[in-house]
């Protein structure tokens, strides 16, 4: 679903309070991006803790949906807490946790080869996985090769192992396709660049389970629907959920493809002057200056 932005947001400037309220009319739950909405370069954005507190006070359910694919949700919740953002682990959906759910449903009992940080591997629990040594065995196969943020484990040797498995029929799964992201060191190359290399070498297109793929939005929606069902309210509809993000290609387009609304905030990757150039599914229902403005506009 794609809704045209309001009159002021269509020019790139943040929508006024009335336009923002209109764009959010009927919204009962939120999906929040992390980087660029709640945090930036490891620090909570101004007003983000207060915005989450207001959601809690008003009983509006939310999920934090982030393409982080190297950390277990408990580790991420601890990090958020140190930034002054007390977000329970069960309210966090990562590209990693969405991928685990997808793999569990798609390949029950079949082994996969996963490249991600050791802490992130904890999310896979008892799901069968191949080690690098397993892959080196003659004729080794896997149901899928899964790429996450593996840092130093994105080595030539592991890329070659992934290449061989895909050539033998394994599905290629990318937790996300980010080419780069912001870290404390500044702009840093990201996993999507390595996924592109395997795609080029094998001629196989990766299926994305994180944003803007549908798997992450489905996981977030199921959690929000369960939250509202527990209160005895009417069943949640997808159009009653708004994704608040800072990156139109991932957050807004992904939300629209999943049937959610999309609200763009200007605290992250998208500058005000870039909004007017957005087209198609990337056009948000509204543009807001901050997450706090979005929360204040919920009726």
Short mmCIF file of C-alpha atoms in Angstrom, two decimals:
data_model
loop_
_atom_site.label_atom_id
_atom_site.label_comp_id
_atom_site.label_asym_id
_atom_site.label_seq_id
_atom_site.Cartn_x
_atom_site.Cartn_y
_atom_site.Cartn_z
CA UNK A 1 0.00 0.00 0.00
CA UNK A 2 1.35 3.41 -0.90
CA UNK A 3 -0.21 6.59 0.36
CA UNK A 4 0.70 10.00 -0.97
CA UNK A 5 2.45 12.29 1.42
CA UNK A 6 0.60 15.28 2.80
CA UNK A 7 0.89 18.71 1.19
CA UNK A 8 3.80 19.94 3.28
CA UNK A 9 5.70 16.63 3.35
CA UNK A 10 5.43 16.32 -0.45
CA UNK A 11 7.83 19.25 -0.69
CA UNK A 12 10.25 17.57 1.69
CA UNK A 13 9.49 19.62 4.79
CA UNK A 14 8.07 17.86 7.86
CA UNK A 15 4.28 17.67 7.91
CA UNK A 16 2.37 19.97 10.22
CA UNK A 17 0.70 18.51 13.30
CA UNK A 18 -2.72 18.28 11.61
CA UNK A 19 -1.35 16.52 8.51
CA UNK A 20 0.65 14.12 10.66
CA UNK A 21 -2.43 13.30 12.75
CA UNK A 22 -4.40 12.64 9.56
CA UNK A 23 -1.68 10.33 8.20
CA UNK A 24 -1.68 8.38 11.47
CA UNK A 25 -5.45 8.26 11.97
CA UNK A 26 -6.47 4.75 13.01
CA UNK A 27 -2.93 3.57 13.75
CA UNK A 28 -2.91 1.26 16.78
CA UNK A 29 0.71 0.05 16.81
CA UNK A 30 4.15 1.11 15.61
CA UNK A 31 7.21 -0.56 14.14
CA UNK A 32 10.29 1.56 14.86
CA UNK A 33 13.62 1.49 13.11
CA UNK A 34 16.59 1.71 15.46
CA UNK A 35 19.42 3.55 13.66
CA UNK A 36 18.25 6.98 12.62
CA UNK A 37 15.03 6.84 14.64
CA UNK A 38 16.03 5.82 18.17
CA UNK A 39 19.82 5.95 18.04
CA UNK A 40 22.65 7.29 15.93
CA UNK A 41 26.25 6.08 16.12
CA UNK A 42 25.68 4.35 19.44
CA UNK A 43 23.92 7.25 21.19
CA UNK A 44 20.20 7.74 21.81
CA UNK A 45 18.74 10.50 19.66
CA UNK A 46 17.33 13.49 21.56
CA UNK A 47 13.74 12.85 22.61
CA UNK A 48 13.81 9.12 21.82
CA UNK A 49 13.66 7.93 25.47
CA UNK A 50 10.74 10.27 26.13
CA UNK A 51 8.91 9.05 23.01
CA UNK A 52 9.18 5.42 24.15
CA UNK A 53 8.00 6.40 27.62
CA UNK A 54 4.93 8.08 26.11
CA UNK A 55 4.11 4.93 24.13
CA UNK A 56 4.34 2.91 27.34
CA UNK A 57 2.12 5.36 29.24
CA UNK A 58 -0.54 5.25 26.53
CA UNK A 59 -0.40 1.48 26.11
CA UNK A 60 0.50 1.67 22.42
CA UNK A 61 2.38 -1.51 21.45
CA UNK A 62 5.56 -1.23 19.40
CA UNK A 63 8.35 -3.32 18.00
CA UNK A 64 11.87 -2.16 17.22
CA UNK A 65 12.83 -3.57 13.82
CA UNK A 66 16.51 -3.31 12.98
CA UNK A 67 18.72 -4.87 10.34
CA UNK A 68 21.37 -5.59 12.94
CA UNK A 69 22.33 -9.20 12.28
CA UNK A 70 25.28 -9.86 14.57
CA UNK A 71 23.77 -9.66 18.06
CA UNK A 72 21.31 -11.69 20.10
CA UNK A 73 18.27 -9.64 21.07
CA UNK A 74 19.18 -9.86 24.76
CA UNK A 75 22.58 -8.32 24.01
CA UNK A 76 20.94 -5.59 21.96
CA UNK A 77 18.40 -4.87 24.71
CA UNK A 78 21.27 -4.42 27.17
CA UNK A 79 22.97 -1.97 24.81
CA UNK A 80 19.77 -0.01 24.34
CA UNK A 81 19.35 0.12 28.12
CA UNK A 82 22.79 1.67 28.53
CA UNK A 83 21.67 4.41 26.13
CA UNK A 84 18.63 5.17 28.26
CA UNK A 85 16.25 3.14 26.09
CA UNK A 86 14.68 0.39 28.26
CA UNK A 87 13.45 -1.87 25.46
CA UNK A 88 12.65 -5.48 26.42
CA UNK A 89 14.29 -8.12 24.22
CA UNK A 90 10.88 -9.52 23.24
CA UNK A 91 10.00 -6.17 21.63
CA UNK A 92 13.04 -6.27 19.36
CA UNK A 93 12.91 -7.86 15.92
CA UNK A 94 16.29 -8.10 14.24
CA UNK A 95 17.17 -9.22 10.75
CA UNK A 96 18.76 -12.15 12.59
CA UNK A 97 15.71 -13.16 14.66
CA UNK A 98 13.41 -12.79 11.64
CA UNK A 99 15.78 -15.01 9.65
CA UNK A 100 15.79 -17.68 12.36
CA UNK A 101 11.98 -17.77 12.31
CA UNK A 102 12.01 -17.96 8.50
CA UNK A 103 14.58 -20.78 8.44
CA UNK A 104 12.67 -22.72 11.10
CA UNK A 105 9.49 -22.53 9.00
CA UNK A 106 11.09 -23.07 5.57
CA UNK A 107 13.73 -25.75 6.26
CA UNK A 108 12.59 -27.77 9.29
CA UNK A 109 15.35 -30.15 10.33
CA UNK A 110 17.66 -29.25 7.43
CA UNK A 111 21.15 -27.74 8.03
CA UNK A 112 22.12 -24.23 6.98
CA UNK A 113 25.49 -22.49 6.78
CA UNK A 114 25.35 -19.22 8.71
CA UNK A 115 27.82 -16.36 8.63
CA UNK A 116 27.30 -13.99 11.54
CA UNK A 117 28.93 -12.96 14.81
CA UNK A 118 29.21 -15.70 17.50
CA UNK A 119 26.78 -13.80 19.75
CA UNK A 120 24.25 -13.73 16.95
CA UNK A 121 24.55 -17.47 16.40
CA UNK A 122 22.88 -17.95 19.79
CA UNK A 123 19.57 -16.95 18.15
CA UNK A 124 19.71 -20.17 16.09
CA UNK A 125 19.54 -22.27 19.23
CA UNK A 126 19.29 -25.96 18.35
CA UNK A 127 18.63 -25.46 14.63
CA UNK A 128 21.04 -27.62 12.60
CA UNK A 129 23.99 -25.64 11.24
CA UNK A 130 27.10 -26.53 9.26
CA UNK A 131 30.51 -25.47 10.55
CA UNK A 132 33.22 -24.32 8.12
CA UNK A 133 34.84 -27.72 8.59
CA UNK A 134 31.55 -29.44 7.65
CA UNK A 135 31.40 -27.40 4.45
CA UNK A 136 34.94 -28.45 3.52
CA UNK A 137 33.92 -32.13 3.47
CA UNK A 138 33.56 -33.65 0.02
CA UNK A 139 30.10 -33.13 -1.45
CA UNK A 140 28.79 -31.08 1.51
CA UNK A 141 25.39 -29.47 0.88
CA UNK A 142 23.07 -27.16 2.81
CA UNK A 143 19.47 -26.04 2.57
CA UNK A 144 20.62 -22.43 2.59
CA UNK A 145 23.57 -20.12 3.03
CA UNK A 146 22.70 -17.25 5.38
CA UNK A 147 24.65 -14.00 5.40
CA UNK A 148 24.65 -11.70 8.43
CA UNK A 149 27.12 -9.26 9.96
CA UNK A 150 30.03 -11.63 10.45
CA UNK A 151 32.83 -9.04 10.66
CA UNK A 152 36.15 -10.91 10.39
CA UNK A 153 34.34 -14.15 9.54
CA UNK A 154 33.43 -12.59 6.18
CA UNK A 155 36.79 -13.90 5.05
CA UNK A 156 37.81 -15.12 1.60
CA UNK A 157 37.68 -18.70 2.88
CA UNK A 158 34.11 -18.40 4.16
CA UNK A 159 32.95 -16.54 1.06
CA UNK A 160 34.39 -19.37 -1.03
CA UNK A 161 32.57 -21.91 1.14
CA UNK A 162 29.33 -20.00 0.66
CA UNK A 163 29.96 -19.86 -3.09
CA UNK A 164 30.43 -23.62 -3.32
CA UNK A 165 27.28 -24.40 -1.35
CA UNK A 166 25.15 -22.07 -3.47
CA UNK A 167 26.60 -23.66 -6.60
CA UNK A 168 25.43 -27.01 -5.19
CA UNK A 169 21.87 -25.81 -4.77
CA UNK A 170 21.70 -24.02 -1.41
CA UNK A 171 19.35 -21.03 -1.30
CA UNK A 172 21.18 -17.73 -0.80
CA UNK A 173 19.65 -15.73 2.06
CA UNK A 174 20.73 -12.22 3.05
CA UNK A 175 19.63 -10.93 6.43
CA UNK A 176 19.90 -7.54 4.75
CA UNK A 177 21.46 -5.90 1.70
CA UNK A 178 22.94 -2.79 3.34
CA UNK A 179 25.96 -1.67 1.34
CA UNK A 180 27.24 0.48 4.20
CA UNK A 181 26.20 1.87 7.56
CA UNK A 182 27.26 4.33 10.26
CA UNK A 183 29.52 3.13 13.08
CA UNK A 184 31.69 4.90 15.63
CA UNK A 185 34.41 4.84 12.92
CA UNK A 186 32.10 6.58 10.44
CA UNK A 187 30.76 5.13 7.18
CA UNK A 188 31.60 1.41 7.11
CA UNK A 189 31.18 -1.29 4.45
CA UNK A 190 28.33 -3.67 5.25
CA UNK A 191 27.23 -7.22 4.53
CA UNK A 192 25.24 -6.42 1.39
CA UNK A 193 28.48 -5.79 -0.47
CA UNK A 194 29.63 -9.37 0.19
CA UNK A 195 26.22 -10.77 -0.73
CA UNK A 196 26.50 -8.96 -4.06
CA UNK A 197 29.83 -10.70 -4.67
CA UNK A 198 28.26 -14.15 -4.21
CA UNK A 199 25.35 -13.16 -6.44
CA UNK A 200 27.76 -12.10 -9.15
CA UNK A 201 29.83 -15.27 -8.86
CA UNK A 202 26.87 -17.69 -8.83
CA UNK A 203 24.22 -15.86 -10.84
CA UNK A 204 21.80 -16.50 -7.95
CA UNK A 205 19.77 -13.66 -6.44
CA UNK A 206 19.61 -13.58 -2.64
CA UNK A 207 16.31 -13.63 -0.78
CA UNK A 208 16.26 -10.87 1.85
CA UNK A 209 14.74 -11.71 5.23
CA UNK A 210 15.48 -8.39 6.95
CA UNK A 211 14.21 -5.02 5.75
CA UNK A 212 12.88 -4.43 3.14
CA UNK A 213 11.98 -8.12 2.92
CA UNK A 214 8.55 -9.20 4.15
CA UNK A 215 9.83 -11.69 6.75
CA UNK A 216 10.83 -9.01 9.25
CA UNK A 217 7.56 -7.11 8.88
CA UNK A 218 5.55 -10.33 9.26
CA UNK A 219 7.43 -11.16 12.46
CA UNK A 220 6.86 -7.67 13.88
CA UNK A 221 3.17 -7.70 12.93
CA UNK A 222 2.54 -11.08 14.57
CA UNK A 223 4.03 -9.79 17.81
CA UNK A 224 1.96 -6.60 17.75
CA UNK A 225 -1.21 -8.52 16.95
CA UNK A 226 -0.56 -10.81 19.91
CA UNK A 227 -0.03 -7.81 22.21
CA UNK A 228 -3.36 -6.28 21.25
CA UNK A 229 -5.19 -9.61 21.33
CA UNK A 230 -4.08 -10.00 24.94
CA UNK A 231 -5.93 -6.77 25.81
CA UNK A 232 -9.19 -8.07 24.39
CA UNK A 233 -9.33 -5.55 21.56
CA UNK A 234 -10.39 -6.21 17.97
CA UNK A 235 -7.95 -8.05 15.70
CA UNK A 236 -5.14 -5.87 14.39
CA UNK A 237 -5.14 -5.05 10.68
CA UNK A 238 -1.94 -4.34 8.77
CA UNK A 239 -3.17 -0.88 7.77
CA UNK A 240 -3.40 -0.05 11.49
CA UNK A 241 0.38 -0.36 11.86
CA UNK A 242 2.85 2.36 10.89
CA UNK A 243 6.54 1.83 10.28
CA UNK A 244 8.63 4.79 11.43
CA UNK A 245 11.96 4.85 9.62
CA UNK A 246 14.70 7.07 8.27
CA UNK A 247 15.51 5.18 5.05
CA UNK A 248 12.82 5.15 2.36
CA UNK A 249 14.11 2.19 0.27
CA UNK A 250 14.15 -0.14 3.28
CA UNK A 251 11.72 1.22 5.85
CA UNK A 252 9.01 2.89 3.80
CA UNK A 253 9.02 0.69 0.68
CA UNK A 254 9.31 -2.44 2.81
CA UNK A 255 6.40 -1.38 5.01
CA UNK A 256 4.19 -0.62 2.01
CA UNK A 257 4.92 -3.99 0.41
CA UNK A 258 3.88 -5.64 3.68
CA UNK A 259 0.65 -3.62 3.84
CA UNK A 260 1.76 -1.22 6.59
CA UNK A 261 1.86 2.58 6.52
CA UNK A 262 5.21 4.35 6.34
CA UNK A 263 6.28 7.50 8.18
CA UNK A 264 9.69 8.97 7.34
CA UNK A 265 11.67 10.87 9.99
CA UNK A 266 14.55 13.23 9.27
CA UNK A 267 16.87 12.20 12.11
CA UNK A 268 18.92 9.68 10.15
CA UNK A 269 19.94 8.82 6.60
CA UNK A 270 17.42 10.94 4.70
CA UNK A 271 17.90 14.68 4.42
CA UNK A 272 14.94 17.00 3.96
CA UNK A 273 16.05 17.91 0.45
CA UNK A 274 15.95 14.25 -0.65
CA UNK A 275 12.29 13.65 0.14
CA UNK A 276 10.89 15.36 -2.97
CA UNK A 277 12.78 12.87 -5.15
CA UNK A 278 11.10 9.79 -3.67
CA UNK A 279 8.83 7.84 -5.98
CA UNK A 280 6.45 4.88 -5.92
CA UNK A 281 6.46 2.66 -2.82
CA UNK A 282 9.15 4.85 -1.26
CA UNK A 283 6.77 7.79 -0.82
CA UNK A 284 5.73 7.95 2.86
CA UNK A 285 2.27 8.79 4.15
CA UNK A 286 3.96 11.68 5.95
CA UNK A 287 7.34 13.11 6.89
CA UNK A 288 8.07 13.99 10.52
CA UNK A 289 11.00 15.77 12.08
CA UNK A 290 11.43 13.26 14.92
CA UNK A 291 9.92 10.15 16.50
CA UNK A 292 8.58 12.38 19.26
CA UNK A 293 6.45 14.24 16.72
CA UNK A 294 5.03 10.93 15.46
CA UNK A 295 4.10 9.75 18.95
CA UNK A 296 2.53 13.11 19.80
CA UNK A 297 0.36 12.89 16.66
CA UNK A 298 -1.13 9.47 17.52
CA UNK A 299 -4.78 9.93 18.43
#
